[in-house]
mmCIF file of N, CA and C in Angstrom:
data_model
loop_
_atom_site.group_PDB
_atom_site.id
_atom_site.type_symbol
_atom_site.label_atom_id
_atom_site.label_comp_id
_atom_site.label_asym_id
_atom_site.label_seq_id
_atom_site.Cartn_x
_atom_site.Cartn_y
_atom_site.Cartn_z
ATOM 1 N N MET A 1 171.705 175.225 269.099
ATOM 2 C CA MET A 1 172.388 176.482 269.210
ATOM 3 C C MET A 1 173.069 176.605 270.563
ATOM 4 N N LYS A 2 172.385 176.127 271.604
ATOM 5 C CA LYS A 2 172.974 176.234 272.944
ATOM 6 C C LYS A 2 174.251 175.412 273.044
ATOM 7 N N GLN A 3 174.257 174.226 272.430
ATOM 8 C CA GLN A 3 175.471 173.400 272.460
ATOM 9 C C GLN A 3 176.618 174.101 271.761
ATOM 10 N N ARG A 4 176.337 174.700 270.639
ATOM 11 C CA ARG A 4 177.379 175.412 269.895
ATOM 12 C C ARG A 4 177.914 176.584 270.708
ATOM 13 N N LEU A 5 177.024 177.299 271.385
ATOM 14 C CA LEU A 5 177.440 178.421 272.224
ATOM 15 C C LEU A 5 178.320 177.934 273.372
ATOM 16 N N ARG A 6 177.952 176.796 273.972
ATOM 17 C CA ARG A 6 178.736 176.263 275.093
ATOM 18 C C ARG A 6 180.145 175.847 274.692
ATOM 19 N N THR A 7 180.371 175.537 273.415
ATOM 20 C CA THR A 7 181.733 175.166 272.996
ATOM 21 C C THR A 7 182.641 176.382 272.920
ATOM 22 N N LYS A 8 182.063 177.577 272.849
ATOM 23 C CA LYS A 8 182.863 178.811 272.742
ATOM 24 C C LYS A 8 182.988 179.554 274.069
ATOM 25 N N VAL A 9 181.873 179.651 274.809
ATOM 26 C CA VAL A 9 181.862 180.418 276.067
ATOM 27 C C VAL A 9 180.989 179.703 277.087
ATOM 28 N N TRP A 10 181.052 180.197 278.325
ATOM 29 C CA TRP A 10 180.187 179.662 279.371
ATOM 30 C C TRP A 10 180.011 180.708 280.449
ATOM 31 N N TRP A 11 178.829 180.770 281.029
ATOM 32 C CA TRP A 11 178.552 181.573 282.213
ATOM 33 C C TRP A 11 177.333 180.972 282.887
ATOM 34 N N PRO A 12 177.082 181.295 284.129
ATOM 35 C CA PRO A 12 175.900 180.762 284.804
ATOM 36 C C PRO A 12 174.625 181.200 284.060
ATOM 37 N N LYS A 13 173.673 180.319 283.964
ATOM 38 C CA LYS A 13 172.384 180.561 283.293
ATOM 39 C C LYS A 13 172.544 180.810 281.794
ATOM 40 N N ILE A 14 173.545 180.209 281.152
ATOM 41 C CA ILE A 14 173.775 180.406 279.714
ATOM 42 C C ILE A 14 172.585 179.920 278.882
ATOM 43 N N ASP A 15 171.984 178.778 279.290
ATOM 44 C CA ASP A 15 170.849 178.242 278.532
ATOM 45 C C ASP A 15 169.653 179.196 278.563
ATOM 46 N N LYS A 16 169.334 179.688 279.739
ATOM 47 C CA LYS A 16 168.196 180.593 279.880
ATOM 48 C C LYS A 16 168.433 181.885 279.100
ATOM 49 N N ASP A 17 169.648 182.445 279.192
ATOM 50 C CA ASP A 17 169.967 183.678 278.467
ATOM 51 C C ASP A 17 169.874 183.470 276.952
ATOM 52 N N ALA A 18 170.340 182.316 276.479
ATOM 53 C CA ALA A 18 170.282 182.032 275.040
ATOM 54 C C ALA A 18 168.830 181.924 274.578
ATOM 55 N N GLU A 19 167.982 181.261 275.355
ATOM 56 C CA GLU A 19 166.570 181.134 274.996
ATOM 57 C C GLU A 19 165.882 182.494 274.941
ATOM 58 N N ILE A 20 166.166 183.348 275.912
ATOM 59 C CA ILE A 20 165.574 184.691 275.936
ATOM 60 C C ILE A 20 166.050 185.498 274.730
ATOM 61 N N PHE A 21 167.347 185.393 274.412
ATOM 62 C CA PHE A 21 167.890 186.127 273.270
ATOM 63 C C PHE A 21 167.208 185.701 271.973
ATOM 64 N N VAL A 22 167.104 184.400 271.762
ATOM 65 C CA VAL A 22 166.505 183.898 270.522
ATOM 66 C C VAL A 22 165.025 184.275 270.447
ATOM 67 N N ARG A 23 164.311 184.195 271.555
ATOM 68 C CA ARG A 23 162.889 184.535 271.582
ATOM 69 C C ARG A 23 162.651 185.998 271.210
ATOM 70 N N ASN A 24 163.585 186.893 271.574
ATOM 71 C CA ASN A 24 163.427 188.322 271.310
ATOM 72 C C ASN A 24 164.127 188.792 270.036
ATOM 73 N N CYS A 25 164.770 187.892 269.326
ATOM 74 C CA CYS A 25 165.533 188.239 268.123
ATOM 75 C C CYS A 25 164.621 188.149 266.899
ATOM 76 N N LYS A 26 164.387 189.278 266.221
ATOM 77 C CA LYS A 26 163.493 189.295 265.054
ATOM 78 C C LYS A 26 164.026 188.417 263.928
ATOM 79 N N SER A 27 165.317 188.487 263.647
ATOM 80 C CA SER A 27 165.905 187.666 262.578
ATOM 81 C C SER A 27 165.761 186.186 262.894
ATOM 82 N N CYS A 28 165.938 185.832 264.157
ATOM 83 C CA CYS A 28 165.838 184.418 264.550
ATOM 84 C C CYS A 28 164.423 183.889 264.316
ATOM 85 N N THR A 29 163.422 184.689 264.647
ATOM 86 C CA THR A 29 162.046 184.221 264.472
ATOM 87 C C THR A 29 161.664 184.137 262.998
ATOM 88 N N LEU A 30 162.262 184.988 262.154
ATOM 89 C CA LEU A 30 161.951 184.940 260.724
ATOM 90 C C LEU A 30 162.472 183.675 260.066
ATOM 91 N N VAL A 31 163.641 183.199 260.480
ATOM 92 C CA VAL A 31 164.241 182.033 259.831
ATOM 93 C C VAL A 31 163.963 180.732 260.569
ATOM 94 N N SER A 32 163.342 180.815 261.736
ATOM 95 C CA SER A 32 163.058 179.583 262.476
ATOM 96 C C SER A 32 161.972 178.798 261.750
ATOM 97 N N ALA A 33 161.874 177.538 262.073
ATOM 98 C CA ALA A 33 160.886 176.666 261.426
ATOM 99 C C ALA A 33 159.484 177.194 261.712
ATOM 100 N N PRO A 34 158.632 177.280 260.691
ATOM 101 C CA PRO A 34 157.267 177.760 260.919
ATOM 102 C C PRO A 34 156.473 176.747 261.731
ATOM 103 N N ASN A 35 155.402 177.232 262.313
ATOM 104 C CA ASN A 35 154.527 176.337 263.064
ATOM 105 C C ASN A 35 153.917 175.321 262.111
ATOM 106 N N PRO A 36 153.790 174.075 262.543
ATOM 107 C CA PRO A 36 153.176 173.081 261.654
ATOM 108 C C PRO A 36 151.718 173.453 261.404
ATOM 109 N N PRO A 37 151.205 173.125 260.225
ATOM 110 C CA PRO A 37 149.808 173.467 259.940
ATOM 111 C C PRO A 37 148.862 172.696 260.851
ATOM 112 N N ASN A 38 147.711 173.284 261.076
ATOM 113 C CA ASN A 38 146.700 172.603 261.881
ATOM 114 C C ASN A 38 146.237 171.350 261.148
ATOM 115 N N PRO A 39 145.914 170.309 261.889
ATOM 116 C CA PRO A 39 145.430 169.101 261.216
ATOM 117 C C PRO A 39 144.141 169.405 260.459
ATOM 118 N N MET A 40 143.989 168.721 259.335
ATOM 119 C CA MET A 40 142.781 168.930 258.539
ATOM 120 C C MET A 40 141.566 168.409 259.294
ATOM 121 N N LYS A 41 140.490 169.163 259.203
ATOM 122 C CA LYS A 41 139.256 168.740 259.854
ATOM 123 C C LYS A 41 138.479 167.851 258.902
ATOM 124 N N ARG A 42 137.844 166.858 259.460
ATOM 125 C CA ARG A 42 136.976 166.000 258.644
ATOM 126 C C ARG A 42 135.742 166.773 258.255
ATOM 127 N N ARG A 43 135.376 166.634 257.027
ATOM 128 C CA ARG A 43 134.178 167.303 256.522
ATOM 129 C C ARG A 43 132.975 166.419 256.828
ATOM 130 N N GLU A 44 131.952 167.035 257.394
ATOM 131 C CA GLU A 44 130.722 166.290 257.675
ATOM 132 C C GLU A 44 130.022 165.967 256.362
ATOM 133 N N LEU A 45 129.495 164.774 256.273
ATOM 134 C CA LEU A 45 128.781 164.361 255.072
ATOM 135 C C LEU A 45 127.458 165.120 254.995
ATOM 136 N N PRO A 46 127.181 165.771 253.863
ATOM 137 C CA PRO A 46 125.894 166.472 253.734
ATOM 138 C C PRO A 46 124.734 165.487 253.847
ATOM 139 N N VAL A 47 123.565 166.006 254.153
ATOM 140 C CA VAL A 47 122.401 165.137 254.355
ATOM 141 C C VAL A 47 121.738 164.726 253.052
ATOM 142 N N GLU A 48 122.044 165.420 251.967
ATOM 143 C CA GLU A 48 121.480 165.060 250.665
ATOM 144 C C GLU A 48 122.392 165.572 249.558
ATOM 145 N N PRO A 49 122.174 165.095 248.329
ATOM 146 C CA PRO A 49 123.035 165.515 247.223
ATOM 147 C C PRO A 49 122.924 167.009 246.908
ATOM 148 N N TRP A 50 123.989 167.501 246.360
ATOM 149 C CA TRP A 50 124.094 168.853 245.806
ATOM 150 C C TRP A 50 123.893 169.949 246.845
ATOM 151 N N ILE A 51 124.234 169.661 248.112
ATOM 152 C CA ILE A 51 124.228 170.682 249.164
ATOM 153 C C ILE A 51 125.603 171.349 249.197
ATOM 154 N N ASP A 52 126.645 170.529 249.281
ATOM 155 C CA ASP A 52 128.031 171.009 249.316
ATOM 156 C C ASP A 52 128.767 170.472 248.101
ATOM 157 N N VAL A 53 129.401 171.381 247.357
ATOM 158 C CA VAL A 53 130.196 170.964 246.204
ATOM 159 C C VAL A 53 131.566 171.628 246.276
ATOM 160 N N ALA A 54 132.514 171.019 245.601
ATOM 161 C CA ALA A 54 133.859 171.587 245.477
ATOM 162 C C ALA A 54 134.116 171.857 244.006
ATOM 163 N N ILE A 55 134.800 172.965 243.716
ATOM 164 C CA ILE A 55 135.139 173.270 242.329
ATOM 165 C C ILE A 55 136.630 173.560 242.224
ATOM 166 N N ASP A 56 137.189 173.208 241.085
ATOM 167 C CA ASP A 56 138.593 173.500 240.827
ATOM 168 C C ASP A 56 138.832 173.495 239.327
ATOM 169 N N LEU A 57 139.922 174.110 238.948
ATOM 170 C CA LEU A 57 140.341 174.124 237.550
ATOM 171 C C LEU A 57 141.571 173.255 237.389
ATOM 172 N N MET A 58 141.627 172.525 236.294
ATOM 173 C CA MET A 58 142.810 171.730 235.956
ATOM 174 C C MET A 58 143.339 172.234 234.625
ATOM 175 N N GLY A 59 144.651 172.283 234.504
ATOM 176 C CA GLY A 59 145.223 172.654 233.217
ATOM 177 C C GLY A 59 146.258 173.735 233.347
ATOM 178 N N PRO A 60 146.807 174.127 232.244
ATOM 179 C CA PRO A 60 146.406 173.768 230.896
ATOM 180 C C PRO A 60 146.845 172.353 230.531
ATOM 181 N N LEU A 61 145.996 171.681 229.785
ATOM 182 C CA LEU A 61 146.314 170.362 229.255
ATOM 183 C C LEU A 61 147.221 170.540 228.037
ATOM 184 N N PRO A 62 147.835 169.464 227.545
ATOM 185 C CA PRO A 62 148.694 169.591 226.356
ATOM 186 C C PRO A 62 147.977 170.236 225.165
ATOM 187 N N SER A 63 146.661 170.072 225.099
ATOM 188 C CA SER A 63 145.888 170.668 224.001
ATOM 189 C C SER A 63 145.662 172.167 224.200
ATOM 190 N N GLY A 64 146.000 172.669 225.397
ATOM 191 C CA GLY A 64 145.749 174.075 225.703
ATOM 192 C C GLY A 64 144.422 174.300 226.397
ATOM 193 N N ASP A 65 143.618 173.242 226.517
ATOM 194 C CA ASP A 65 142.319 173.342 227.180
ATOM 195 C C ASP A 65 142.485 173.288 228.694
ATOM 196 N N PHE A 66 141.440 173.732 229.386
ATOM 197 C CA PHE A 66 141.350 173.639 230.838
ATOM 198 C C PHE A 66 140.098 172.848 231.175
ATOM 199 N N LEU A 67 140.082 172.253 232.358
ATOM 200 C CA LEU A 67 138.907 171.529 232.832
ATOM 201 C C LEU A 67 138.372 172.208 234.083
ATOM 202 N N LEU A 68 137.088 172.493 234.094
ATOM 203 C CA LEU A 68 136.403 172.936 235.296
ATOM 204 C C LEU A 68 135.755 171.691 235.886
ATOM 205 N N VAL A 69 136.138 171.347 237.109
ATOM 206 C CA VAL A 69 135.645 170.128 237.752
ATOM 207 C C VAL A 69 134.815 170.525 238.968
ATOM 208 N N ILE A 70 133.614 169.973 239.066
ATOM 209 C CA ILE A 70 132.742 170.168 240.222
ATOM 210 C C ILE A 70 132.424 168.791 240.779
ATOM 211 N N VAL A 71 132.621 168.623 242.092
ATOM 212 C CA VAL A 71 132.360 167.340 242.748
ATOM 213 C C VAL A 71 131.366 167.560 243.880
ATOM 214 N N ASP A 72 130.318 166.746 243.902
ATOM 215 C CA ASP A 72 129.337 166.772 244.984
ATOM 216 C C ASP A 72 129.890 165.954 246.146
ATOM 217 N N TYR A 73 129.969 166.566 247.334
ATOM 218 C CA TYR A 73 130.523 165.867 248.496
ATOM 219 C C TYR A 73 129.669 164.673 248.934
ATOM 220 N N TYR A 74 128.377 164.719 248.709
ATOM 221 C CA TYR A 74 127.497 163.643 249.160
ATOM 222 C C TYR A 74 127.609 162.411 248.270
ATOM 223 N N SER A 75 127.403 162.596 246.986
ATOM 224 C CA SER A 75 127.323 161.451 246.070
ATOM 225 C C SER A 75 128.615 161.182 245.307
ATOM 226 N N ARG A 76 129.544 162.124 245.381
ATOM 227 C CA ARG A 76 130.795 162.060 244.596
ATOM 228 C C ARG A 76 130.530 162.214 243.098
ATOM 229 N N TYR A 77 129.343 162.674 242.757
ATOM 230 C CA TYR A 77 129.021 162.947 241.354
ATOM 231 C C TYR A 77 129.939 164.058 240.851
ATOM 232 N N LYS A 78 130.426 163.895 239.634
ATOM 233 C CA LYS A 78 131.352 164.870 239.063
ATOM 234 C C LYS A 78 130.782 165.460 237.788
ATOM 235 N N GLU A 79 130.968 166.739 237.625
ATOM 236 C CA GLU A 79 130.670 167.450 236.379
ATOM 237 C C GLU A 79 131.995 168.003 235.891
ATOM 238 N N VAL A 80 132.314 167.773 234.631
ATOM 239 C CA VAL A 80 133.557 168.282 234.051
ATOM 240 C C VAL A 80 133.203 169.050 232.789
ATOM 241 N N LYS A 81 133.685 170.273 232.705
ATOM 242 C CA LYS A 81 133.469 171.107 231.523
ATOM 243 C C LYS A 81 134.827 171.489 230.951
ATOM 244 N N VAL A 82 134.950 171.402 229.643
ATOM 245 C CA VAL A 82 136.183 171.774 228.948
ATOM 246 C C VAL A 82 136.050 173.213 228.477
ATOM 247 N N THR A 83 137.109 173.997 228.681
ATOM 248 C CA THR A 83 137.096 175.389 228.245
ATOM 249 C C THR A 83 138.477 175.795 227.749
ATOM 250 N N LYS A 84 138.495 176.682 226.794
ATOM 251 C CA LYS A 84 139.767 177.197 226.263
ATOM 252 C C LYS A 84 140.299 178.335 227.121
ATOM 253 N N SER A 85 139.397 179.026 227.812
ATOM 254 C CA SER A 85 139.768 180.210 228.578
ATOM 255 C C SER A 85 139.281 180.068 230.011
ATOM 256 N N VAL A 86 140.020 180.634 230.953
ATOM 257 C CA VAL A 86 139.632 180.524 232.362
ATOM 258 C C VAL A 86 139.403 181.902 232.984
ATOM 259 N N THR A 87 138.879 182.815 232.198
ATOM 260 C CA THR A 87 138.526 184.112 232.770
ATOM 261 C C THR A 87 137.315 183.931 233.682
ATOM 262 N N SER A 88 137.109 184.883 234.556
ATOM 263 C CA SER A 88 135.963 184.800 235.465
ATOM 264 C C SER A 88 134.651 184.714 234.698
ATOM 265 N N ASN A 89 134.543 185.464 233.616
ATOM 266 C CA ASN A 89 133.303 185.429 232.817
ATOM 267 C C ASN A 89 133.059 184.048 232.222
ATOM 268 N N ASP A 90 134.116 183.386 231.751
ATOM 269 C CA ASP A 90 133.956 182.035 231.199
ATOM 270 C C ASP A 90 133.547 181.044 232.282
ATOM 271 N N ILE A 91 134.145 181.165 233.462
ATOM 272 C CA ILE A 91 133.807 180.259 234.567
ATOM 273 C C ILE A 91 132.363 180.490 235.001
ATOM 274 N N ILE A 92 131.939 181.749 235.076
ATOM 275 C CA ILE A 92 130.550 182.057 235.440
ATOM 276 C C ILE A 92 129.589 181.447 234.429
ATOM 277 N N ARG A 93 129.916 181.560 233.155
ATOM 278 C CA ARG A 93 129.065 180.987 232.104
ATOM 279 C C ARG A 93 128.929 179.474 232.287
ATOM 280 N N LEU A 94 130.052 178.790 232.556
ATOM 281 C CA LEU A 94 130.013 177.334 232.749
ATOM 282 C C LEU A 94 129.224 176.960 234.004
ATOM 283 N N LEU A 95 129.413 177.722 235.086
ATOM 284 C CA LEU A 95 128.676 177.432 236.317
ATOM 285 C C LEU A 95 127.177 177.646 236.122
ATOM 286 N N LYS A 96 126.799 178.708 235.416
ATOM 287 C CA LYS A 96 125.371 178.937 235.145
ATOM 288 C C LYS A 96 124.776 177.781 234.354
ATOM 289 N N GLU A 97 125.545 177.270 233.402
ATOM 290 C CA GLU A 97 125.089 176.138 232.595
ATOM 291 C C GLU A 97 124.844 174.909 233.477
ATOM 292 N N ILE A 98 125.759 174.638 234.395
ATOM 293 C CA ILE A 98 125.618 173.478 235.289
ATOM 294 C C ILE A 98 124.478 173.703 236.279
ATOM 295 N N PHE A 99 124.432 174.886 236.897
ATOM 296 C CA PHE A 99 123.427 175.161 237.915
ATOM 297 C C PHE A 99 122.024 175.242 237.324
ATOM 298 N N SER A 100 121.898 175.583 236.046
ATOM 299 C CA SER A 100 120.564 175.621 235.436
ATOM 300 C C SER A 100 119.979 174.214 235.317
ATOM 301 N N ARG A 101 120.846 173.203 235.231
ATOM 302 C CA ARG A 101 120.371 171.816 235.153
ATOM 303 C C ARG A 101 120.221 171.176 236.522
ATOM 304 N N LEU A 102 121.167 171.449 237.425
ATOM 305 C CA LEU A 102 121.219 170.722 238.697
ATOM 306 C C LEU A 102 120.758 171.533 239.904
ATOM 307 N N GLY A 103 120.547 172.819 239.738
ATOM 308 C CA GLY A 103 120.176 173.681 240.851
ATOM 309 C C GLY A 103 121.411 174.260 241.526
ATOM 310 N N TYR A 104 121.167 175.232 242.407
ATOM 311 C CA TYR A 104 122.272 175.882 243.109
ATOM 312 C C TYR A 104 122.614 175.118 244.382
ATOM 313 N N PRO A 105 123.895 174.841 244.623
ATOM 314 C CA PRO A 105 124.281 174.215 245.890
ATOM 315 C C PRO A 105 124.219 175.245 247.019
ATOM 316 N N VAL A 106 124.187 174.760 248.254
ATOM 317 C CA VAL A 106 124.174 175.654 249.412
ATOM 318 C C VAL A 106 125.566 176.239 249.627
ATOM 319 N N THR A 107 126.598 175.394 249.544
ATOM 320 C CA THR A 107 127.975 175.873 249.721
ATOM 321 C C THR A 107 128.851 175.366 248.584
ATOM 322 N N ILE A 108 129.801 176.212 248.215
ATOM 323 C CA ILE A 108 130.794 175.866 247.202
ATOM 324 C C ILE A 108 132.167 176.068 247.822
ATOM 325 N N THR A 109 132.998 175.044 247.753
ATOM 326 C CA THR A 109 134.363 175.143 248.255
ATOM 327 C C THR A 109 135.303 175.246 247.066
ATOM 328 N N ALA A 110 136.145 176.285 247.085
ATOM 329 C CA ALA A 110 137.128 176.485 246.018
ATOM 330 C C ALA A 110 138.474 176.796 246.659
ATOM 331 N N ASP A 111 139.518 176.793 245.838
ATOM 332 C CA ASP A 111 140.866 177.024 246.357
ATOM 333 C C ASP A 111 141.310 178.480 246.247
ATOM 334 N N ASN A 112 140.393 179.401 246.144
ATOM 335 C CA ASN A 112 140.690 180.829 246.022
ATOM 336 C C ASN A 112 141.469 181.174 244.764
ATOM 337 N N GLY A 113 141.302 180.382 243.721
ATOM 338 C CA GLY A 113 141.890 180.743 242.435
ATOM 339 C C GLY A 113 141.317 182.075 241.978
ATOM 340 N N ARG A 114 142.088 182.829 241.213
ATOM 341 C CA ARG A 114 141.659 184.181 240.832
ATOM 342 C C ARG A 114 140.332 184.178 240.081
ATOM 343 N N GLN A 115 140.022 183.088 239.384
ATOM 344 C CA GLN A 115 138.758 183.022 238.650
ATOM 345 C C GLN A 115 137.566 182.919 239.594
ATOM 346 N N PHE A 116 137.804 182.388 240.793
ATOM 347 C CA PHE A 116 136.709 182.170 241.736
ATOM 348 C C PHE A 116 136.507 183.340 242.686
ATOM 349 N N ILE A 117 137.493 184.223 242.807
ATOM 350 C CA ILE A 117 137.371 185.327 243.762
ATOM 351 C C ILE A 117 137.317 186.686 243.088
ATOM 352 N N SER A 118 137.327 186.722 241.767
ATOM 353 C CA SER A 118 137.309 187.981 241.030
ATOM 354 C C SER A 118 135.991 188.704 241.254
ATOM 355 N N GLN A 119 136.042 190.022 241.195
ATOM 356 C CA GLN A 119 134.836 190.845 241.387
ATOM 357 C C GLN A 119 134.008 190.840 240.134
#
């Protein structure tokens, strides 16, 4: 931007004035490049199985079904459940079914899908 400005006009301290103008310009800050995301942190390996798990939904598949996938961070063990509906009640039912066999994990990581954060 400063180079383009210099092709049209010039005055002493033009670079500094341009930087101050852009820094204080609301429109300029809205369209400027966003800050790069923070680097991903490495997840510490749990000390035993079924302490930390991740859950996510996949689908809809061509059949119209969805998959609820749970992965144990320690062992990489996967549980996959097929469901026709992804309402919170259906997801709770599937999770209860899995947790009744394997126990409750200490932490569950999800992507904030509406099924996982619903009241």
